[in-house]
Short mmCIF file of N, CA and C in Angstrom, two decimals:
data_model
loop_
_atom_site.label_atom_id
_atom_site.label_comp_id
_atom_site.label_asym_id
_atom_site.label_seq_id
_atom_site.Cartn_x
_atom_site.Cartn_y
_atom_site.Cartn_z
N THR Q 1 123.12 99.14 89.39
CA THR Q 1 122.80 97.98 90.10
C THR Q 1 123.35 96.70 89.38
N ARG Q 2 124.05 96.90 88.28
CA ARG Q 2 124.70 95.83 87.55
C ARG Q 2 126.06 96.27 87.08
N GLY Q 3 126.97 95.36 86.97
CA GLY Q 3 128.31 95.72 86.50
C GLY Q 3 129.10 94.56 85.99
N VAL Q 4 130.20 94.88 85.36
CA VAL Q 4 131.14 93.86 84.81
C VAL Q 4 132.57 94.33 85.14
N SER Q 5 133.43 93.46 85.50
CA SER Q 5 134.83 93.86 85.69
C SER Q 5 135.75 92.95 84.89
N VAL Q 6 136.89 93.52 84.53
CA VAL Q 6 137.90 92.72 83.79
C VAL Q 6 139.19 92.78 84.65
N GLY Q 7 139.71 91.65 85.01
CA GLY Q 7 140.95 91.60 85.81
C GLY Q 7 142.02 90.89 85.04
N PHE Q 8 143.27 91.34 85.18
CA PHE Q 8 144.40 90.76 84.48
C PHE Q 8 145.68 91.09 85.18
N LYS Q 9 146.75 90.36 84.94
CA LYS Q 9 148.06 90.60 85.53
C LYS Q 9 148.88 91.53 84.58
N LEU Q 10 149.35 92.65 85.13
CA LEU Q 10 150.12 93.58 84.35
C LEU Q 10 151.42 92.95 83.79
N GLU Q 11 151.92 91.92 84.48
CA GLU Q 11 153.15 91.27 84.01
C GLU Q 11 152.84 90.54 82.72
N GLN Q 12 151.66 90.06 82.47
CA GLN Q 12 151.25 89.32 81.30
C GLN Q 12 150.70 90.28 80.22
N LEU Q 13 149.95 91.27 80.64
CA LEU Q 13 149.20 92.18 79.73
C LEU Q 13 149.43 93.62 80.22
N PRO Q 14 150.54 94.21 79.84
CA PRO Q 14 150.95 95.50 80.45
C PRO Q 14 150.19 96.71 79.85
N LEU Q 15 149.43 96.58 78.81
CA LEU Q 15 148.73 97.74 78.16
C LEU Q 15 147.24 97.50 78.24
N PHE Q 16 146.53 98.63 78.16
CA PHE Q 16 145.03 98.56 78.24
C PHE Q 16 144.49 99.59 77.26
N THR Q 17 143.56 99.11 76.39
CA THR Q 17 142.89 100.02 75.47
C THR Q 17 141.43 100.04 75.74
N LEU Q 18 140.94 101.23 75.86
CA LEU Q 18 139.51 101.50 75.96
C LEU Q 18 139.09 102.26 74.72
N TRP Q 19 138.22 101.70 73.93
CA TRP Q 19 137.73 102.39 72.73
C TRP Q 19 136.21 102.37 72.69
N LYS Q 20 135.67 103.26 71.97
CA LYS Q 20 134.22 103.30 71.80
C LYS Q 20 133.86 103.70 70.41
N ASN Q 21 132.76 103.18 69.94
CA ASN Q 21 132.28 103.53 68.61
C ASN Q 21 131.47 104.83 68.72
N THR Q 22 131.87 105.85 67.97
CA THR Q 22 131.24 107.12 68.08
C THR Q 22 130.21 107.35 66.97
N ALA Q 23 129.74 106.25 66.37
CA ALA Q 23 128.74 106.35 65.30
C ALA Q 23 127.42 106.84 65.91
N PRO Q 24 126.49 107.26 65.08
CA PRO Q 24 125.19 107.74 65.59
C PRO Q 24 124.55 106.67 66.51
N SER Q 25 123.86 107.17 67.58
CA SER Q 25 123.29 106.23 68.55
C SER Q 25 122.24 105.30 67.92
N ALA Q 26 121.64 105.69 66.81
CA ALA Q 26 120.71 104.81 66.14
C ALA Q 26 121.42 103.51 65.66
N ASP Q 27 122.72 103.60 65.44
CA ASP Q 27 123.46 102.44 64.96
C ASP Q 27 123.85 101.52 66.13
N GLY Q 28 123.54 101.92 67.37
CA GLY Q 28 123.98 101.18 68.53
C GLY Q 28 125.22 101.64 69.13
N TYR Q 29 125.59 101.23 70.30
CA TYR Q 29 126.73 101.71 71.00
C TYR Q 29 127.64 100.48 71.27
N VAL Q 30 128.91 100.67 71.04
CA VAL Q 30 129.86 99.61 71.25
C VAL Q 30 131.05 100.18 72.01
N VAL Q 31 131.55 99.46 72.99
CA VAL Q 31 132.74 99.85 73.72
C VAL Q 31 133.65 98.66 73.81
N GLY Q 32 134.92 98.85 73.74
CA GLY Q 32 135.91 97.78 73.84
C GLY Q 32 136.82 98.03 75.02
N LEU Q 33 137.03 97.02 75.85
CA LEU Q 33 137.94 97.01 76.96
C LEU Q 33 138.97 95.93 76.73
N GLU Q 34 140.18 96.33 76.34
CA GLU Q 34 141.13 95.36 75.84
C GLU Q 34 142.49 95.41 76.56
N PRO Q 35 142.71 94.52 77.49
CA PRO Q 35 144.09 94.37 78.02
C PRO Q 35 144.92 93.68 76.95
N GLY Q 36 146.19 94.04 76.81
CA GLY Q 36 147.02 93.42 75.73
C GLY Q 36 148.47 93.64 75.95
N ILE Q 37 149.22 93.04 75.02
CA ILE Q 37 150.71 93.23 75.01
C ILE Q 37 151.10 94.35 74.02
N ASN Q 38 150.12 94.79 73.25
CA ASN Q 38 150.35 95.89 72.36
C ASN Q 38 149.00 96.65 72.13
N PHE Q 39 149.05 97.70 71.37
CA PHE Q 39 147.82 98.47 71.08
C PHE Q 39 147.26 97.96 69.78
N PRO Q 40 145.95 98.22 69.52
CA PRO Q 40 145.34 97.74 68.28
C PRO Q 40 145.70 98.56 67.04
N ASN Q 41 146.95 98.46 66.66
CA ASN Q 41 147.48 99.11 65.48
C ASN Q 41 148.02 98.03 64.51
N THR Q 42 148.54 98.52 63.36
CA THR Q 42 149.11 97.54 62.46
C THR Q 42 150.34 96.90 63.13
N ARG Q 43 150.67 95.69 62.73
CA ARG Q 43 151.78 94.95 63.29
C ARG Q 43 153.09 95.74 63.04
N SER Q 44 153.26 96.37 61.87
CA SER Q 44 154.50 97.11 61.58
C SER Q 44 154.68 98.32 62.52
N PHE Q 45 153.57 99.02 62.79
CA PHE Q 45 153.64 100.18 63.73
C PHE Q 45 154.04 99.68 65.12
N GLU Q 46 153.40 98.62 65.60
CA GLU Q 46 153.68 98.10 66.92
C GLU Q 46 155.12 97.58 66.99
N ALA Q 47 155.60 96.96 65.91
CA ALA Q 47 156.99 96.45 65.90
C ALA Q 47 157.99 97.62 66.01
N GLU Q 48 157.68 98.73 65.33
CA GLU Q 48 158.54 99.94 65.44
C GLU Q 48 158.66 100.41 66.86
N LYS Q 49 157.61 100.26 67.65
CA LYS Q 49 157.54 100.72 69.06
C LYS Q 49 157.99 99.62 69.97
N GLY Q 50 158.42 98.45 69.48
CA GLY Q 50 158.93 97.40 70.34
C GLY Q 50 157.84 96.69 71.10
N ARG Q 51 156.62 96.66 70.60
CA ARG Q 51 155.53 96.05 71.36
C ARG Q 51 155.02 94.77 70.77
N VAL Q 52 155.78 94.14 69.84
CA VAL Q 52 155.35 92.85 69.26
C VAL Q 52 156.12 91.76 69.97
N LYS Q 53 155.41 90.91 70.62
CA LYS Q 53 156.03 89.77 71.33
C LYS Q 53 156.28 88.62 70.34
N LYS Q 54 157.50 88.13 70.22
CA LYS Q 54 157.87 87.05 69.34
C LYS Q 54 158.17 85.87 70.15
N LEU Q 55 157.60 84.72 69.77
CA LEU Q 55 157.82 83.45 70.43
C LEU Q 55 158.76 82.60 69.62
N ALA Q 56 159.68 81.99 70.25
CA ALA Q 56 160.57 81.00 69.57
C ALA Q 56 159.78 79.78 69.25
N ILE Q 57 160.26 79.00 68.30
CA ILE Q 57 159.60 77.73 67.98
C ILE Q 57 159.42 76.90 69.24
N GLY Q 58 158.25 76.48 69.47
CA GLY Q 58 157.95 75.65 70.61
C GLY Q 58 157.67 76.41 71.89
N GLU Q 59 157.94 77.71 71.90
CA GLU Q 59 157.69 78.54 73.07
C GLU Q 59 156.22 78.84 73.20
N THR Q 60 155.75 79.01 74.43
CA THR Q 60 154.37 79.34 74.66
C THR Q 60 154.24 80.64 75.52
N ALA Q 61 153.10 81.20 75.51
CA ALA Q 61 152.80 82.36 76.35
C ALA Q 61 151.46 82.11 76.99
N ARG Q 62 151.32 82.58 78.19
CA ARG Q 62 150.08 82.40 78.93
C ARG Q 62 149.55 83.76 79.35
N PHE Q 63 148.25 83.95 79.09
CA PHE Q 63 147.56 85.16 79.46
C PHE Q 63 146.26 84.79 80.24
N GLU Q 64 146.06 85.38 81.40
CA GLU Q 64 144.91 85.07 82.18
C GLU Q 64 144.05 86.28 82.33
N LEU Q 65 142.78 86.13 82.16
CA LEU Q 65 141.72 87.13 82.35
C LEU Q 65 140.69 86.65 83.35
N GLU Q 66 140.26 87.57 84.12
CA GLU Q 66 139.15 87.27 85.05
C GLU Q 66 137.98 88.20 84.79
N LEU Q 67 136.86 87.69 84.50
CA LEU Q 67 135.65 88.46 84.26
C LEU Q 67 134.74 88.33 85.48
N GLY Q 68 134.25 89.41 85.97
CA GLY Q 68 133.32 89.39 87.09
C GLY Q 68 131.99 90.02 86.66
N PHE Q 69 130.88 89.46 87.12
CA PHE Q 69 129.60 89.94 86.82
C PHE Q 69 128.83 90.21 88.08
N TYR Q 70 128.23 91.36 88.17
CA TYR Q 70 127.65 91.81 89.42
C TYR Q 70 126.15 92.19 89.19
N ASN Q 71 125.27 91.57 89.98
CA ASN Q 71 123.85 91.72 89.75
C ASN Q 71 123.04 92.46 90.78
N SER Q 72 123.74 93.16 91.67
CA SER Q 72 123.04 93.95 92.68
C SER Q 72 123.88 95.14 93.06
N ALA Q 73 123.22 96.15 93.60
CA ALA Q 73 123.91 97.34 94.00
C ALA Q 73 125.00 96.99 95.07
N ALA Q 74 124.74 96.08 95.93
CA ALA Q 74 125.72 95.66 96.94
C ALA Q 74 126.96 95.10 96.32
N GLU Q 75 126.79 94.25 95.32
CA GLU Q 75 127.91 93.64 94.59
C GLU Q 75 128.70 94.67 93.85
N VAL Q 76 128.07 95.62 93.22
CA VAL Q 76 128.70 96.68 92.49
C VAL Q 76 129.54 97.52 93.50
N GLN Q 77 128.92 97.90 94.60
CA GLN Q 77 129.61 98.68 95.58
C GLN Q 77 130.84 97.99 96.12
N ALA Q 78 130.73 96.66 96.35
CA ALA Q 78 131.87 95.91 96.83
C ALA Q 78 133.03 95.86 95.84
N ILE Q 79 132.78 95.68 94.57
CA ILE Q 79 133.86 95.65 93.60
C ILE Q 79 134.40 97.07 93.43
N GLU Q 80 133.62 98.07 93.53
CA GLU Q 80 134.09 99.49 93.41
C GLU Q 80 135.06 99.78 94.57
N GLU Q 81 134.78 99.27 95.75
CA GLU Q 81 135.63 99.46 96.91
C GLU Q 81 136.97 98.72 96.67
N GLN Q 82 136.88 97.55 96.05
CA GLN Q 82 138.11 96.76 95.79
C GLN Q 82 138.95 97.51 94.78
N ILE Q 83 138.35 98.09 93.77
CA ILE Q 83 139.04 98.83 92.74
C ILE Q 83 139.73 100.05 93.39
N ARG Q 84 138.97 100.76 94.18
CA ARG Q 84 139.55 101.97 94.87
C ARG Q 84 140.70 101.59 95.72
N SER Q 85 140.68 100.44 96.37
CA SER Q 85 141.84 99.97 97.22
C SER Q 85 143.04 99.64 96.32
N LEU Q 86 142.80 99.03 95.19
CA LEU Q 86 143.92 98.73 94.29
C LEU Q 86 144.57 100.01 93.71
N GLN Q 87 143.69 101.00 93.43
CA GLN Q 87 144.17 102.24 92.83
C GLN Q 87 145.00 103.06 93.84
N GLY Q 88 144.65 102.99 95.08
CA GLY Q 88 145.29 103.80 96.08
C GLY Q 88 145.09 105.29 95.72
N THR Q 89 146.21 106.04 95.71
CA THR Q 89 146.17 107.43 95.41
C THR Q 89 146.44 107.73 93.93
N THR Q 90 146.68 106.68 93.14
CA THR Q 90 146.91 106.86 91.73
C THR Q 90 145.65 107.34 91.00
N LYS Q 91 145.78 108.38 90.24
CA LYS Q 91 144.61 108.90 89.46
C LYS Q 91 144.76 108.50 88.02
N PRO Q 92 143.61 108.16 87.34
CA PRO Q 92 143.72 107.86 85.92
C PRO Q 92 144.24 109.02 85.11
N GLU Q 93 144.95 108.71 84.08
CA GLU Q 93 145.50 109.74 83.17
C GLU Q 93 144.68 109.65 81.87
N LEU Q 94 143.93 110.69 81.53
CA LEU Q 94 143.06 110.72 80.37
C LEU Q 94 143.59 111.65 79.37
N HIS Q 95 143.57 111.23 78.08
CA HIS Q 95 144.06 112.07 76.98
C HIS Q 95 142.87 112.26 75.98
N LYS Q 96 142.65 113.52 75.66
CA LYS Q 96 141.50 113.81 74.75
C LYS Q 96 141.89 113.33 73.31
N GLN Q 97 143.15 113.29 73.00
CA GLN Q 97 143.61 112.84 71.67
C GLN Q 97 144.58 111.67 71.81
N PRO Q 98 144.66 110.72 70.94
CA PRO Q 98 145.64 109.67 71.05
C PRO Q 98 147.09 110.22 71.01
N LEU Q 99 147.94 109.58 71.73
CA LEU Q 99 149.38 110.00 71.74
C LEU Q 99 150.05 109.38 70.56
N ALA Q 100 151.06 110.10 70.03
CA ALA Q 100 151.74 109.64 68.78
C ALA Q 100 152.35 108.26 68.94
N ASP Q 101 152.90 107.92 70.08
CA ASP Q 101 153.52 106.59 70.31
C ASP Q 101 152.46 105.46 70.43
N TRP Q 102 151.27 105.84 70.62
CA TRP Q 102 150.17 104.84 70.88
C TRP Q 102 149.37 104.51 69.66
N CYS Q 103 149.43 105.32 68.60
CA CYS Q 103 148.62 104.94 67.43
C CYS Q 103 149.30 105.45 66.13
N SER Q 104 148.95 104.80 65.04
CA SER Q 104 149.51 105.15 63.75
C SER Q 104 148.63 106.19 63.08
#
């Protein structure tokens, strides 16, 4: 009956990282949803993979995020339908282990 969505433009933020803290539940639970231009690795690793954006002196970059908050079952259902519409027939690709090009 409650939900949160994160919206962003793939042209600005082409990568997305979902991570979670797997510490004991007594320590609390943390999840990260991070759209980005690179993955959360060391700068040197990301540079090797060509994922470090460099700005020239005086150059700027713009990144836009949209956060949505939903407080009823009807609102959650409406955003789920919008997400399904955006996904079309594309299915998520899940990996049980990180891929070598994605993490150091």
